[in-house]
Short mmCIF file of N, CA and C in Angstrom, two decimals:
data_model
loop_
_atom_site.label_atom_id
_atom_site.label_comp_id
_atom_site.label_asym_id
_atom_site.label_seq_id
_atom_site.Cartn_x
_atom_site.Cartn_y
_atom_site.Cartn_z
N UNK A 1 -1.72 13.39 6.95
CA UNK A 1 -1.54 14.71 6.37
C UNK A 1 -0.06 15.09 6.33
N UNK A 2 0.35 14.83 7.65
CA UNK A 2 2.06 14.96 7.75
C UNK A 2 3.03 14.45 6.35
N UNK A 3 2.71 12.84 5.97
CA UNK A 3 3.33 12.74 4.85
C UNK A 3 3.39 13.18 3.10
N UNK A 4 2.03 14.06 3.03
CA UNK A 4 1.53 14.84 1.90
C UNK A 4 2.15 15.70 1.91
N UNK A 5 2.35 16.87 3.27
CA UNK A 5 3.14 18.05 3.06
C UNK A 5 4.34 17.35 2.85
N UNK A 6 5.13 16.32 3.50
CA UNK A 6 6.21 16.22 2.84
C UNK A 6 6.63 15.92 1.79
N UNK A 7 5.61 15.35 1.12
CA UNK A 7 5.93 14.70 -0.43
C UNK A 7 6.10 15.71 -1.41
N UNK A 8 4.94 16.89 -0.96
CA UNK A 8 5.00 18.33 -1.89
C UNK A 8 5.64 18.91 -1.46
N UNK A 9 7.33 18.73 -0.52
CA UNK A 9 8.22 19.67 -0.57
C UNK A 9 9.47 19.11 -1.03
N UNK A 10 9.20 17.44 -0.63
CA UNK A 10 10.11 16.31 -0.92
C UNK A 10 10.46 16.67 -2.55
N UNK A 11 9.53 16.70 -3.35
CA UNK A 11 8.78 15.86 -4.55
C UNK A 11 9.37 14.38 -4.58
N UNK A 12 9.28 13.68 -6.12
CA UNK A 12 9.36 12.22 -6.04
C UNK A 12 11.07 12.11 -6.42
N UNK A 13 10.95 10.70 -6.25
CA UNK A 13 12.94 10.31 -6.49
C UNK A 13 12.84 9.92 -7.85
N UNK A 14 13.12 10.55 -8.89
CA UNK A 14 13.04 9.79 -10.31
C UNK A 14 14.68 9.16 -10.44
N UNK A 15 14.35 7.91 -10.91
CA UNK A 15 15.71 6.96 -11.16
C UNK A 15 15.17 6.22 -12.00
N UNK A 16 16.70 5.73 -12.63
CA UNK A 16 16.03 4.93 -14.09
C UNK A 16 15.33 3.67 -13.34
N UNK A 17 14.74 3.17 -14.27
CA UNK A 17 13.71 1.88 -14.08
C UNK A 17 14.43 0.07 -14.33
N UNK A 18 14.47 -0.77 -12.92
CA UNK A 18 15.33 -1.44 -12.29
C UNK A 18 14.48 -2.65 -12.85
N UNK A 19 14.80 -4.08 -13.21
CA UNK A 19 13.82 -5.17 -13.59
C UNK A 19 12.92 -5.54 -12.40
N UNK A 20 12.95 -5.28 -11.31
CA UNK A 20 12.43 -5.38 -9.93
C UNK A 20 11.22 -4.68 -9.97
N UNK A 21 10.79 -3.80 -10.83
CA UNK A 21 9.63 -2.79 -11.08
C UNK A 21 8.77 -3.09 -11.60
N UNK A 22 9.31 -4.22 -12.47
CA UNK A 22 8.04 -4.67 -13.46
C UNK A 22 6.67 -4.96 -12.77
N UNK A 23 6.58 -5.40 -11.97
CA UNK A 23 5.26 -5.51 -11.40
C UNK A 23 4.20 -4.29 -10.77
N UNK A 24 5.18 -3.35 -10.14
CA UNK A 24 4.60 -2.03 -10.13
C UNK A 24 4.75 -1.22 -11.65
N UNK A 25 5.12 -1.35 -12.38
CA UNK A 25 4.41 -0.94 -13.60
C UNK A 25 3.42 -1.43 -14.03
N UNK A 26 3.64 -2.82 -14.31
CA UNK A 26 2.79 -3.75 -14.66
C UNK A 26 1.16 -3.52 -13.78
N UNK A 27 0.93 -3.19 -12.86
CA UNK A 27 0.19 -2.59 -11.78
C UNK A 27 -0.71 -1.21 -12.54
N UNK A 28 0.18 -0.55 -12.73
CA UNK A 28 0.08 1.32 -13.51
C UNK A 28 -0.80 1.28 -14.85
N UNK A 29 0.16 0.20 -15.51
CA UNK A 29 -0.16 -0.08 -16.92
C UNK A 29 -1.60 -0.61 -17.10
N UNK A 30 -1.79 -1.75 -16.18
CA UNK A 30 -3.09 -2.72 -16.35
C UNK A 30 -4.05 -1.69 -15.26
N UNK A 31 -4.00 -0.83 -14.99
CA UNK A 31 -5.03 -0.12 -14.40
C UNK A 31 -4.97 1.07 -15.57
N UNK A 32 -4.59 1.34 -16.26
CA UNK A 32 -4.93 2.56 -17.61
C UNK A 32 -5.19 1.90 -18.36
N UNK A 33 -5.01 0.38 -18.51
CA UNK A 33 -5.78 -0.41 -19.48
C UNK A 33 -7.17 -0.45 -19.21
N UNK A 34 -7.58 -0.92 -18.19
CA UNK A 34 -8.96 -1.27 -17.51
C UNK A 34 -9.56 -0.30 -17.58
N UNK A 35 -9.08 1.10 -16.90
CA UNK A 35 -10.12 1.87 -16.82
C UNK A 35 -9.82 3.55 -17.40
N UNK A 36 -9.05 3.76 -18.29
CA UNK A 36 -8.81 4.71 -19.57
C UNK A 36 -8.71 4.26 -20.26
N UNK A 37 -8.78 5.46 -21.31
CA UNK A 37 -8.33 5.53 -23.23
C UNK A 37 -7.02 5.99 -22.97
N UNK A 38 -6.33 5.57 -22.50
CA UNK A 38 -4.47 5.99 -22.13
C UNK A 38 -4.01 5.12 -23.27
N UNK A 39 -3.78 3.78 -22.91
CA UNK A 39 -3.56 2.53 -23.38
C UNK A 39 -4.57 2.32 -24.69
N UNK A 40 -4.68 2.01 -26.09
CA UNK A 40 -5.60 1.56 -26.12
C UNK A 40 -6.01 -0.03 -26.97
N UNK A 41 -5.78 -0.72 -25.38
CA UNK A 41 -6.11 -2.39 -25.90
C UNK A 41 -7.06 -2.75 -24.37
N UNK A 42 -7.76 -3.49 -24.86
CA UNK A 42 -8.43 -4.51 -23.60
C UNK A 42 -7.58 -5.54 -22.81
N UNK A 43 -6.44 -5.46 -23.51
CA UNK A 43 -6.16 -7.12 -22.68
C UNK A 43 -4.93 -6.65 -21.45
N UNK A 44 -4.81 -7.28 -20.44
CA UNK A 44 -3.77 -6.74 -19.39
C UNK A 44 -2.58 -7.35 -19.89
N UNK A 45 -1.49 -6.91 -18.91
CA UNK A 45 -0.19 -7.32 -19.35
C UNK A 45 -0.62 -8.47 -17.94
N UNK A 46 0.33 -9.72 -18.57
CA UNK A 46 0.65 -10.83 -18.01
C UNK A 46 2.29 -10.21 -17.19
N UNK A 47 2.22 -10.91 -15.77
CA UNK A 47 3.62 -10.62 -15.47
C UNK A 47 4.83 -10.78 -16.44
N UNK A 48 4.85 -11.85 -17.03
CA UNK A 48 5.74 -12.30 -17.85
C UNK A 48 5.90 -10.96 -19.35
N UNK A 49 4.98 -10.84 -19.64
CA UNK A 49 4.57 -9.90 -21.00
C UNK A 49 5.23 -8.53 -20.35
N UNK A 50 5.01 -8.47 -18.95
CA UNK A 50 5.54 -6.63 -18.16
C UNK A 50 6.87 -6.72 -18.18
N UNK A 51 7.41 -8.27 -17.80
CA UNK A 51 9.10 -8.55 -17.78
C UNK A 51 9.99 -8.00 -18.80
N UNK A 52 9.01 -8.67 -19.97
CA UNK A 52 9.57 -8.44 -21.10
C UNK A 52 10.09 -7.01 -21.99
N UNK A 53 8.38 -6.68 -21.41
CA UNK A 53 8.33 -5.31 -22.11
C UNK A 53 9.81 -4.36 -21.52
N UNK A 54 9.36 -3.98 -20.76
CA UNK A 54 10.41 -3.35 -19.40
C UNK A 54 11.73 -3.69 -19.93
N UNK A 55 12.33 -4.94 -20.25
CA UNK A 55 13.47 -5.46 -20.55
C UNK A 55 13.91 -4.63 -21.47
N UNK A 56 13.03 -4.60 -22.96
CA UNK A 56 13.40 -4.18 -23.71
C UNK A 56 13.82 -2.54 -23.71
N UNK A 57 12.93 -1.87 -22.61
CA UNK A 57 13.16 -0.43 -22.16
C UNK A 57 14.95 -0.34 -21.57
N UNK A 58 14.84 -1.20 -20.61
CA UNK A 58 16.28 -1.32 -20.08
C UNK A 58 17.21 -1.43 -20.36
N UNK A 59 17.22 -2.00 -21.72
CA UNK A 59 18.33 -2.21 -22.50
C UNK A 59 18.70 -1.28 -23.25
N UNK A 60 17.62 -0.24 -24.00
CA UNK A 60 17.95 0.99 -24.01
C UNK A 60 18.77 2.63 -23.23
N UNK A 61 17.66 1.79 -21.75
CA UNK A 61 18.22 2.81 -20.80
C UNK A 61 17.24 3.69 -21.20
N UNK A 62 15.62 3.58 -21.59
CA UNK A 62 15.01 4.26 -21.75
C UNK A 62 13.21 3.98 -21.07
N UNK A 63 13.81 3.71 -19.86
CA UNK A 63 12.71 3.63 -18.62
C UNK A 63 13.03 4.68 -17.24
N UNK A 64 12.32 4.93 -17.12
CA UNK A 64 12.69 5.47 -15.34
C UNK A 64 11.38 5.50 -14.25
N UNK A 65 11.24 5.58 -13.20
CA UNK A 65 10.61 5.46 -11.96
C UNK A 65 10.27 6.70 -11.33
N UNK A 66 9.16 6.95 -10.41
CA UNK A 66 9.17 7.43 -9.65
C UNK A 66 8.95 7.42 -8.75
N UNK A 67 9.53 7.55 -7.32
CA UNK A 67 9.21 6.63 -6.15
C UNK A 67 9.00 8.09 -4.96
N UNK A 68 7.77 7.53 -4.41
CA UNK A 68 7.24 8.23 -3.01
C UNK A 68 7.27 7.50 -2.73
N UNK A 69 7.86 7.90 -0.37
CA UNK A 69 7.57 6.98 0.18
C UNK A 69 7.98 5.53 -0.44
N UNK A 70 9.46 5.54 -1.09
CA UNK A 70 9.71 3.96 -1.16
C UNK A 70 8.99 2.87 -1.96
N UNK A 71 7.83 3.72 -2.95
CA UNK A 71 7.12 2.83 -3.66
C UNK A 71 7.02 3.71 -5.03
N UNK A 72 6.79 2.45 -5.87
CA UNK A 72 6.52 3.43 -7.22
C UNK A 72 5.77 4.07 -7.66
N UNK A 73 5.47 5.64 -8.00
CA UNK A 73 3.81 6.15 -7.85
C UNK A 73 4.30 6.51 -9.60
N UNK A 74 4.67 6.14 -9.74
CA UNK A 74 4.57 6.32 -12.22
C UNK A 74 6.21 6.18 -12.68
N UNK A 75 5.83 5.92 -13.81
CA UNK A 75 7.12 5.42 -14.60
C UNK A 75 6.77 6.36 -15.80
N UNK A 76 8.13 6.57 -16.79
CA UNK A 76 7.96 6.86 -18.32
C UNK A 76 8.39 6.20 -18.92
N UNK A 77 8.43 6.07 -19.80
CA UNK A 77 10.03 5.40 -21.09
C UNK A 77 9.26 5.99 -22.57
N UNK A 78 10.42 6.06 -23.31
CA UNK A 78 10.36 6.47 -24.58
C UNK A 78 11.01 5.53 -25.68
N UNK A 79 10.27 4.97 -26.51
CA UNK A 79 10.78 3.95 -27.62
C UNK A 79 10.79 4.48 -29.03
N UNK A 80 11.27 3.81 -29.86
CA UNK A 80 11.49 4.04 -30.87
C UNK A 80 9.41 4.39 -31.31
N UNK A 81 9.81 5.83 -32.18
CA UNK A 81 8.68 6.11 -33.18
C UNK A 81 8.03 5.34 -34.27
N UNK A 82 8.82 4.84 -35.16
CA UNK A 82 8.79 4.04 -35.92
C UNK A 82 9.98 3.37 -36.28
N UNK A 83 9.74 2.09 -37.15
CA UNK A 83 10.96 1.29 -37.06
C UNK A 83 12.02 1.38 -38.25
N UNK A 84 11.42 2.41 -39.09
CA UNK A 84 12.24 2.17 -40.18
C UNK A 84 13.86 3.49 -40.34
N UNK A 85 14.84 3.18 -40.52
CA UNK A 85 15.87 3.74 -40.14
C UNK A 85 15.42 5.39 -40.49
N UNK A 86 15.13 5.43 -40.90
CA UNK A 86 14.65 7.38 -41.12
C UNK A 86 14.43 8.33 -39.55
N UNK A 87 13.51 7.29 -39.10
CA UNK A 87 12.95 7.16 -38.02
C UNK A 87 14.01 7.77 -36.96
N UNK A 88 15.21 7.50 -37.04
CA UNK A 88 15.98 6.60 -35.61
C UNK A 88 16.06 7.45 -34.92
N UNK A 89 15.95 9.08 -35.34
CA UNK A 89 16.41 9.87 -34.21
C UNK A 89 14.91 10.46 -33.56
N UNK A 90 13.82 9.92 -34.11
CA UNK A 90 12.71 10.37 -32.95
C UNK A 90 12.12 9.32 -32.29
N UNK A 91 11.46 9.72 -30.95
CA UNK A 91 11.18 8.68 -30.04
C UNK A 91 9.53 9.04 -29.52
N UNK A 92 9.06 8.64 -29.34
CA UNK A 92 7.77 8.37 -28.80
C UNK A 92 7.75 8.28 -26.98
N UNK A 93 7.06 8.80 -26.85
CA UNK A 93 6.92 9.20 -24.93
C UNK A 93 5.71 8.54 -24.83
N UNK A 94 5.72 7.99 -23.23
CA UNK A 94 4.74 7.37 -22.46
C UNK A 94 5.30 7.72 -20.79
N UNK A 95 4.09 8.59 -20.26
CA UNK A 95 4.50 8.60 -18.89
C UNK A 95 2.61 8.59 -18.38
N UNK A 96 3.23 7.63 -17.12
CA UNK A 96 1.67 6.91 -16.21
C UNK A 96 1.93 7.46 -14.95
N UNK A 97 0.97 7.44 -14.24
CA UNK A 97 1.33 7.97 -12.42
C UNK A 97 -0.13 7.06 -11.99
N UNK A 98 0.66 6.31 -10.85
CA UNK A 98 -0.38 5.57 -10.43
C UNK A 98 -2.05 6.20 -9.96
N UNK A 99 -2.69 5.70 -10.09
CA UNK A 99 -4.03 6.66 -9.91
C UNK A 99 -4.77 7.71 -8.47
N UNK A 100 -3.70 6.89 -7.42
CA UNK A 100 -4.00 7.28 -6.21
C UNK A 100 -2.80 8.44 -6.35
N UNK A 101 -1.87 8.91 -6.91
CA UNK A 101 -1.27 9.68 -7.09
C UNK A 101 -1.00 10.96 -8.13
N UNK A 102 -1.82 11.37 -8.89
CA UNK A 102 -2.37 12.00 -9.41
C UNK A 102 -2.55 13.82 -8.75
N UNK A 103 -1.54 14.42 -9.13
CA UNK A 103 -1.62 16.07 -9.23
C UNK A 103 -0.82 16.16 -8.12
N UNK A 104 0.43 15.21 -8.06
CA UNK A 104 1.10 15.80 -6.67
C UNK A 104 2.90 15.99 -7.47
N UNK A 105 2.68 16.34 -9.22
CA UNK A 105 4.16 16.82 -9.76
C UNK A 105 4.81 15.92 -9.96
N UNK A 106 4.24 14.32 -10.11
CA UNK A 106 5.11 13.05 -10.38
C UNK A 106 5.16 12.92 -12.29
N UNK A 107 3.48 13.41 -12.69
CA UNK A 107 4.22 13.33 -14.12
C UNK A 107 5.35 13.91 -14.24
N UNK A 108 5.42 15.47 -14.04
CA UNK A 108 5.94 16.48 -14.25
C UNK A 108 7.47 16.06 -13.99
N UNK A 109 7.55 15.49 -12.98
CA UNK A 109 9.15 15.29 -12.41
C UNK A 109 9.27 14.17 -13.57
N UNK A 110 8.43 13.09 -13.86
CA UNK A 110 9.04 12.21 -14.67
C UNK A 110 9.23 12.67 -16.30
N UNK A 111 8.07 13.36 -16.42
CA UNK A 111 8.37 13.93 -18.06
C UNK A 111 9.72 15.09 -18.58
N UNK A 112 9.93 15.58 -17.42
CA UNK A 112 11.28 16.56 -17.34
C UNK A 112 12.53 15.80 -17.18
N UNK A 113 12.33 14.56 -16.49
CA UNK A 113 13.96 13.44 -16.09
C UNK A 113 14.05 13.21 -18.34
N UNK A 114 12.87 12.17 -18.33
CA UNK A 114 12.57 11.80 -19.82
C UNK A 114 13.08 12.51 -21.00
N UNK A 115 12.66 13.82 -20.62
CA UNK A 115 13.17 14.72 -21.98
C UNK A 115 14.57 15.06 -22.33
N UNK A 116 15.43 15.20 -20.28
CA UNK A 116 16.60 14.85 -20.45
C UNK A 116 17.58 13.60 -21.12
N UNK A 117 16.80 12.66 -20.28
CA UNK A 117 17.58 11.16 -20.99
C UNK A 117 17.34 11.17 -22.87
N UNK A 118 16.51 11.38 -23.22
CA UNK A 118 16.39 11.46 -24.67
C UNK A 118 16.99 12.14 -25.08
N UNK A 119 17.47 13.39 -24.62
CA UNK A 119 18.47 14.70 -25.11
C UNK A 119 19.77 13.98 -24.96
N UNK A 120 20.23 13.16 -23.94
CA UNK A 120 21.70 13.23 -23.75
C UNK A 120 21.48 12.09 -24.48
N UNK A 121 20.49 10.92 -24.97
CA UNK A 121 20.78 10.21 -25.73
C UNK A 121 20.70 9.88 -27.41
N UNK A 122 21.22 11.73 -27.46
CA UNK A 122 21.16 12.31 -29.14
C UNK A 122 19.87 12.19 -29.66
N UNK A 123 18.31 11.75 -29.13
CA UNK A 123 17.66 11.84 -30.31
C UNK A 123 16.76 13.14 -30.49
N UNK A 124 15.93 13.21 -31.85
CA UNK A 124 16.19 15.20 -31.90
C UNK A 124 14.66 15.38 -32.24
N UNK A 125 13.84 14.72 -31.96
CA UNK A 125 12.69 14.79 -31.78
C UNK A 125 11.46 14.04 -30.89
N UNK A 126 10.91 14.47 -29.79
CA UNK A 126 9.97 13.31 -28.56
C UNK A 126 8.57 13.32 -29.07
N UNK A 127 7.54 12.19 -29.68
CA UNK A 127 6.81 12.44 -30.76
C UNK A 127 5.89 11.94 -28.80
N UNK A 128 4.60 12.65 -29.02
CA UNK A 128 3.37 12.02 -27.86
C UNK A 128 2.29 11.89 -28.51
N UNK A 129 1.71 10.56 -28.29
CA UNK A 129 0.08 10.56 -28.96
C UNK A 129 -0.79 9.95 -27.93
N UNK A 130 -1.61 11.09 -27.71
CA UNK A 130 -2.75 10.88 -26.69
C UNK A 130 -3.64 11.01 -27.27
N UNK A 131 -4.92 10.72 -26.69
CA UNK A 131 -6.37 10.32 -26.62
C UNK A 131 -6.43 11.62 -26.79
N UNK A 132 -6.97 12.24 -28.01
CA UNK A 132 -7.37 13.67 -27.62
C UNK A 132 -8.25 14.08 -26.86
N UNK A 133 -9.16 13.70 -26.04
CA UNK A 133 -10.18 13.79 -24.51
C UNK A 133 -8.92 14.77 -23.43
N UNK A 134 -8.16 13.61 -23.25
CA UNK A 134 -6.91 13.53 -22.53
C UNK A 134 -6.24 14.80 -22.25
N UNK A 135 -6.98 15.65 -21.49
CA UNK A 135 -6.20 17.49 -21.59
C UNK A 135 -5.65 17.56 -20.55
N UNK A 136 -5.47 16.55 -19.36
CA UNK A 136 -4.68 16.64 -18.65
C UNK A 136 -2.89 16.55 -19.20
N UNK A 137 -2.82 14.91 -20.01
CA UNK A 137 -1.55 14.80 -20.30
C UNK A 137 -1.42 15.90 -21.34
N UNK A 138 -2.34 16.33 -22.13
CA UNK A 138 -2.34 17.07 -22.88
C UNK A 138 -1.58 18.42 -22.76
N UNK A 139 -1.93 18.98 -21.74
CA UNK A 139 -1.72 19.81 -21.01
C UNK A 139 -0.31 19.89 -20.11
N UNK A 140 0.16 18.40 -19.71
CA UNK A 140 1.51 18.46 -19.13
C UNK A 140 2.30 18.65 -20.06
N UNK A 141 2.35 17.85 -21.33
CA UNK A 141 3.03 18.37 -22.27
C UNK A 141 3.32 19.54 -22.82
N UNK A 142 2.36 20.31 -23.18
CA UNK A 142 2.70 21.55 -23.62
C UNK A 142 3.12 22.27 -22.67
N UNK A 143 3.05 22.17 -21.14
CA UNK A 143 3.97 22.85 -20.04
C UNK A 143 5.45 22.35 -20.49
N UNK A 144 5.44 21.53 -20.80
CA UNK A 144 7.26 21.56 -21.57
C UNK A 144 7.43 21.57 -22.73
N UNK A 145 6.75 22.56 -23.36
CA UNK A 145 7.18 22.74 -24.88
C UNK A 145 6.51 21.92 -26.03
N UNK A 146 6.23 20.58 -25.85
CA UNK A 146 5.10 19.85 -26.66
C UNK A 146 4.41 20.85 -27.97
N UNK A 147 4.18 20.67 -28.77
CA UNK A 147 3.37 21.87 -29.24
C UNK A 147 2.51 20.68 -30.21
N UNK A 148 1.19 21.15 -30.84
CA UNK A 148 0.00 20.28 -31.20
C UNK A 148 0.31 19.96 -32.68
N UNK A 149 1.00 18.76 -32.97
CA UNK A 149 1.18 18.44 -34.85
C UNK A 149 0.33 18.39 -35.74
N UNK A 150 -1.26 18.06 -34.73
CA UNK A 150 -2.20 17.00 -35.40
C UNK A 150 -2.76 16.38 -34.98
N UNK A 151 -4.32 16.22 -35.15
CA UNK A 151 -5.17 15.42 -34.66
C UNK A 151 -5.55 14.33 -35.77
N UNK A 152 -5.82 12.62 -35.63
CA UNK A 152 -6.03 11.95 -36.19
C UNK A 152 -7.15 11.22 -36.03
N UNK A 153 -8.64 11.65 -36.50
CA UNK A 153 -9.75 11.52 -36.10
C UNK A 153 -9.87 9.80 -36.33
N UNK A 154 -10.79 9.43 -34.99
CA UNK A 154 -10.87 7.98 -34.95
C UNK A 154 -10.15 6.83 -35.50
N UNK A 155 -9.00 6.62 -35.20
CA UNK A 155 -8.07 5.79 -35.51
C UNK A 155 -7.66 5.04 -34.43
N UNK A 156 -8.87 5.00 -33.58
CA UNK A 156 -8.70 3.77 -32.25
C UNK A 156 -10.03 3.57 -31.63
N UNK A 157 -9.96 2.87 -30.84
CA UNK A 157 -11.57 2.32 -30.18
C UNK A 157 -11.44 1.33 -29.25
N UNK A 158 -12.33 1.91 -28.19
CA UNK A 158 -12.31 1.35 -26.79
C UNK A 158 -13.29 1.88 -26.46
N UNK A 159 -13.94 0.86 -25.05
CA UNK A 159 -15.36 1.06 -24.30
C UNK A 159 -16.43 1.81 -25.41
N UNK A 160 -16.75 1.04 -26.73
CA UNK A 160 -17.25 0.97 -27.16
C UNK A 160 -17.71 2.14 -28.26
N UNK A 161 -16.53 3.17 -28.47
CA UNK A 161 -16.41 4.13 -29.10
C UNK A 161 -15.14 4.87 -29.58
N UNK A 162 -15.04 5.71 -30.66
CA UNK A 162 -14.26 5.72 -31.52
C UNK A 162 -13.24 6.72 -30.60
N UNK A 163 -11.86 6.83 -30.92
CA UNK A 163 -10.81 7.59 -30.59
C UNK A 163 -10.14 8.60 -31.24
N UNK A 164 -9.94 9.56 -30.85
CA UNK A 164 -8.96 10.41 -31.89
C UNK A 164 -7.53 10.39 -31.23
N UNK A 165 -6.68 10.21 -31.73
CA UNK A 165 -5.56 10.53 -31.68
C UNK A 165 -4.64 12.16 -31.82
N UNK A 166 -4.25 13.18 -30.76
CA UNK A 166 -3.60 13.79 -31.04
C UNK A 166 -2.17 13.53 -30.92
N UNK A 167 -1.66 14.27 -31.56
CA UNK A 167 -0.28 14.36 -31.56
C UNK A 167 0.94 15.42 -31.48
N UNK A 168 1.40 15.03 -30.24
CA UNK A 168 2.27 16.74 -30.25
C UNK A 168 3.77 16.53 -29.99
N UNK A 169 4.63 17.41 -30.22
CA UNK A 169 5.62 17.01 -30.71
C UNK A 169 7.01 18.02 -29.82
N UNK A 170 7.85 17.51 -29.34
CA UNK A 170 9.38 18.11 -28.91
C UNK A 170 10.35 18.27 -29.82
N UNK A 171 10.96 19.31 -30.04
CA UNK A 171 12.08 18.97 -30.76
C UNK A 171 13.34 19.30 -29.88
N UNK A 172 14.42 18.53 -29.64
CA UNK A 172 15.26 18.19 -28.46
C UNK A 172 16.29 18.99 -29.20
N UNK A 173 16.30 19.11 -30.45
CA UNK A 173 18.14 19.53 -30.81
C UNK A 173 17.62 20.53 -31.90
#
């Protein structure tokens, strides 16, 4: 009990995201694969496939961590929206919190680090597309401004039924 009250006065250490992590992401990731509509594919990330991915975040400088207690309890990063140069100044958000960690302010700390790094790194719009079910993340978002663009009825599918896609949107500048 002792280390709970401290964590909710502590909160978490958000720092950018180190190649040493990949496996505790890789961890985060393949458990919202398995068992949510977060993700939506069946297949896990291979260590090698988490290396990679991650790499490509890093090189941006558009990953970060959050660590309780010395371990990683969720990550974010934000990538390019789409690829075609029009595109370049909006980015797409993804933030996970490991499952045993859940409602103790780790999205929150990580989606607030995120919105900064994307701000200081000029781009002028943070695009999010969740599972519209999903009113939790749903819901963290619009605690920072997020506001609802659009829903995109069944345009995904997992555990054996159709998905909607919402979509809500930041504008940074």
């Amino acid at each position: 009990m002792e280390s709970n009250i401290r964590e909710a006065v502590a909160g978490p250490v958000v720092r950018a995201a180190r190649p040493e992590d990949a496996e505790a992401i890789r961890a985060i990731r393949n458990h919202a694969i398995e068992h949510s509509t977060a993700l939506w594919t069946r297949t896990p990330q291979s260590s090698e496939e988490a290396a990679a991915w991650l790499t490509v975040h890093l090189g941006r400088g558009s990953a970060l961590v959050a660590e309780v207690d010395g371990e990683v309890a969720g990550f974010a990063v934000y990538g390019p929206w789409r690829e075609l140069d029009g595109f370049r100044h909006t980015v797409e958000n993804s933030v996970y919190v490991r499952e045993d960690r859940h409602g103790r302010g780790i999205g929150s700390a990580l989606l607030a680090a995120l919105i900064d790094s994307a701000r200081a790194a000029g781009h002028h719009v943070v695009v999010a597309g969740i599972e519209a079910e999903n009113t939790s993340s749903i819901r963290l978002h619009q605690r920072f401004g997020f506001e609802h663009a659009g829903t995109v009825p069944e345009v995904g599918t997992k555990f054996g039924r159709w998905l909607d896609l919402a979509l809500l949107t930041l504008r940074l500048s």
